[in-house]
CSV table of C-alpha atoms in Angstrom, one decimal:
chain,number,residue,atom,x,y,z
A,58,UNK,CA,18.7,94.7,70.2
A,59,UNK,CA,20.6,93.4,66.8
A,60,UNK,CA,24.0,95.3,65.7
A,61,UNK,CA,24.3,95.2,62.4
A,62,UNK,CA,28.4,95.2,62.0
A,63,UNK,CA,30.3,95.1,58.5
A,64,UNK,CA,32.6,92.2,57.5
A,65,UNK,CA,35.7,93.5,56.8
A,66,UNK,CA,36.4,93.7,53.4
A,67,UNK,CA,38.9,91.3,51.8
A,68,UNK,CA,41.6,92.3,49.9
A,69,UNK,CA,43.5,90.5,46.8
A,70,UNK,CA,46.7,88.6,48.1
A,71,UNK,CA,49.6,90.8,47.0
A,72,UNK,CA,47.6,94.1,46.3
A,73,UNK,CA,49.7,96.7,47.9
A,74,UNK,CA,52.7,94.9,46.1
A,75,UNK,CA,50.9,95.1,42.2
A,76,UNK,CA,50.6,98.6,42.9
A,77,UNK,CA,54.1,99.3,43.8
A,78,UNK,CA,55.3,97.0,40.9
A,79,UNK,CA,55.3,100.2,38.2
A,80,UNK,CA,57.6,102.2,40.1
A,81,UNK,CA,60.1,99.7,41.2
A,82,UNK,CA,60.3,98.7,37.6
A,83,UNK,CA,61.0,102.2,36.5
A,84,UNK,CA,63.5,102.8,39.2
A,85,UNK,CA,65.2,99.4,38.5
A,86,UNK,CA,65.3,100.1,34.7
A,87,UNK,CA,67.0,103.9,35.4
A,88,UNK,CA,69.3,102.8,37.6
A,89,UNK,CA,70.6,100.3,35.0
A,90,UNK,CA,70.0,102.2,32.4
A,91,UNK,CA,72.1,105.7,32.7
A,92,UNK,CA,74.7,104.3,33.9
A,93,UNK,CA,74.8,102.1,30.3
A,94,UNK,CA,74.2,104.9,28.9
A,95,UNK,CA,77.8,106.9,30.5
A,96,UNK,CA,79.8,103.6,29.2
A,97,UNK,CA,82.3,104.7,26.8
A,98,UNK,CA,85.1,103.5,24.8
A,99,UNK,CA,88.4,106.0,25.4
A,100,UNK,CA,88.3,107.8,21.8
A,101,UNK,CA,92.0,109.5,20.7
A,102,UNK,CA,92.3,112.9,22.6
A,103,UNK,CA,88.9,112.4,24.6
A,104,UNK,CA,88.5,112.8,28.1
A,105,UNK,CA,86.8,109.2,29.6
A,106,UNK,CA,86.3,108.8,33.4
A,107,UNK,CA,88.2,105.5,34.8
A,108,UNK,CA,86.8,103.6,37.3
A,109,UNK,CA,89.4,101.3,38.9
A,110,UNK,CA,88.1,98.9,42.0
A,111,UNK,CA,87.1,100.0,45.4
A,112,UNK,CA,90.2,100.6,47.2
A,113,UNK,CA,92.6,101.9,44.3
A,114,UNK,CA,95.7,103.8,45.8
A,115,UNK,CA,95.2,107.0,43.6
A,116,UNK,CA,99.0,106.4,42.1
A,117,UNK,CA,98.1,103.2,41.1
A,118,UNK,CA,95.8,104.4,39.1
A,119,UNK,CA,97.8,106.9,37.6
A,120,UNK,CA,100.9,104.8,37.3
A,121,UNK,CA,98.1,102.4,35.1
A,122,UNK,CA,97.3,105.7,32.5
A,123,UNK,CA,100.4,107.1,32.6
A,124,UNK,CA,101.5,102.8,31.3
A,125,UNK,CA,99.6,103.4,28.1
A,126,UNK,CA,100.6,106.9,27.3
A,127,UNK,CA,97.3,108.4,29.1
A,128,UNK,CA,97.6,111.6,30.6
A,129,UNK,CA,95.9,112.4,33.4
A,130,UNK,CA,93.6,114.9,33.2
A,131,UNK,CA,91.7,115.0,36.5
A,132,UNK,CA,91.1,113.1,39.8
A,133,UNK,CA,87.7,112.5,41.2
A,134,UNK,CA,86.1,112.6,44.6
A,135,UNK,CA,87.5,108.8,45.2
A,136,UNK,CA,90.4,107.7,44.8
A,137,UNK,CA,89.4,105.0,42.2
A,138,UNK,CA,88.2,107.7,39.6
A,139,UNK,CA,90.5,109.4,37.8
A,140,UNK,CA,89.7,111.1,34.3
A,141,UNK,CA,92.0,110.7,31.5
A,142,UNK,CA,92.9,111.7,28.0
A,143,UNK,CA,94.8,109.0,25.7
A,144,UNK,CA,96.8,109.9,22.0
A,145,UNK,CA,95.2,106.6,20.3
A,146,UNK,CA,91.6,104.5,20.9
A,147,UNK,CA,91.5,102.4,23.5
A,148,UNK,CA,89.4,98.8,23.5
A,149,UNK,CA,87.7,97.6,26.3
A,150,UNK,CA,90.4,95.0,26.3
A,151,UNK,CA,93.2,97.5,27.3
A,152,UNK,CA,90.7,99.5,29.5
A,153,UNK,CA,90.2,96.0,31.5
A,154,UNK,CA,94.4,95.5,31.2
A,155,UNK,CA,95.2,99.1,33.2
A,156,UNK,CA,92.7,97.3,36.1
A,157,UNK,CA,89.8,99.8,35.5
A,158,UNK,CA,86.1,98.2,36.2
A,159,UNK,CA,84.5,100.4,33.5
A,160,UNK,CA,85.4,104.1,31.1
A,161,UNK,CA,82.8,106.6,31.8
A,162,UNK,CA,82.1,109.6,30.1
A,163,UNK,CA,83.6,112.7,32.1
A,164,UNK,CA,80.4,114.3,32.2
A,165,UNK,CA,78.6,111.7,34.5
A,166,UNK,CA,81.3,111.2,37.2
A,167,UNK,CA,81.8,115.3,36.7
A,168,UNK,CA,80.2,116.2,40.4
A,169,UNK,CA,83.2,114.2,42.3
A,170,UNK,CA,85.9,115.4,40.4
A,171,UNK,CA,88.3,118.5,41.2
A,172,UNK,CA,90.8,119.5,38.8
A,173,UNK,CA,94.5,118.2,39.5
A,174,UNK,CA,96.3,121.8,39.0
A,175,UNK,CA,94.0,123.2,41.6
A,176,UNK,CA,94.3,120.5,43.7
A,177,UNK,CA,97.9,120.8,43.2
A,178,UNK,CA,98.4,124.2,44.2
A,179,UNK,CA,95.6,124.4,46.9
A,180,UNK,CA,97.2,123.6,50.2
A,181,UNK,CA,95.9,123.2,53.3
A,182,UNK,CA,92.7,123.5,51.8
A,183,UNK,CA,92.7,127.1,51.5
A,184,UNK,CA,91.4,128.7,48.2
């Protein structure tokens, strides 16, 4: 009696790998590219989104706006983004001087920030 079995069939090295290549590509090339795309330079009276290190006391970071004439407008979720509003343009230079990592637009870090007057006023976290 003969059984007849099938080879098994050989696959190209790296062919589960060529087909995943697409989507990391995409995913690597959005996750670099909105956050480019948020980058801005503080414009006079314009809210921008400061992000200071990891680890930024919150007053440090408002002691750096309130240092060139910013006003604070808003803190975020962390304690290292805080939105801002300045009376003249602001470089990248002077961003880097006040210790801030980058100036986002507001709209971007939005979901983690809470207004400071309602923070303020809400105690106890009652609303």
């Amino acid at each position: 009696m003969k059984i007849l079995a099938r080879a098994p069939k050989e696959r190209p090295a790296g062919g589960k790998a060529r087909a995943l290549l697409p989507a990391a590509a995409l995913l690597l090339s959005s996750l670099l590219a909105v956050p480019a795309l948020a980058l801005r330079q503080p414009s006079a009276g314009q809210e921008v989104a400061l992000l200071f290190p990891p680890g930024t006391p919150a007053e440090s970071a408002l002691r750096a706006v309130a240092a060139a004439d910013g006003l604070a407008v808003r803190a975020g979720g962390f304690d290292n983004l805080l939105v801002a509003r300045f009376p003249h343009d602001l470089g990248w230079p002077a961003i880097w001087r006040l210790g801030a990592l980058a100036a986002l637009d507001p709209a971007f870090a939005g979901a983690c920030a809470a207004d400071l007057e309602t923070a303020s006023t809400n105690q106890g976290g009652r609303p």
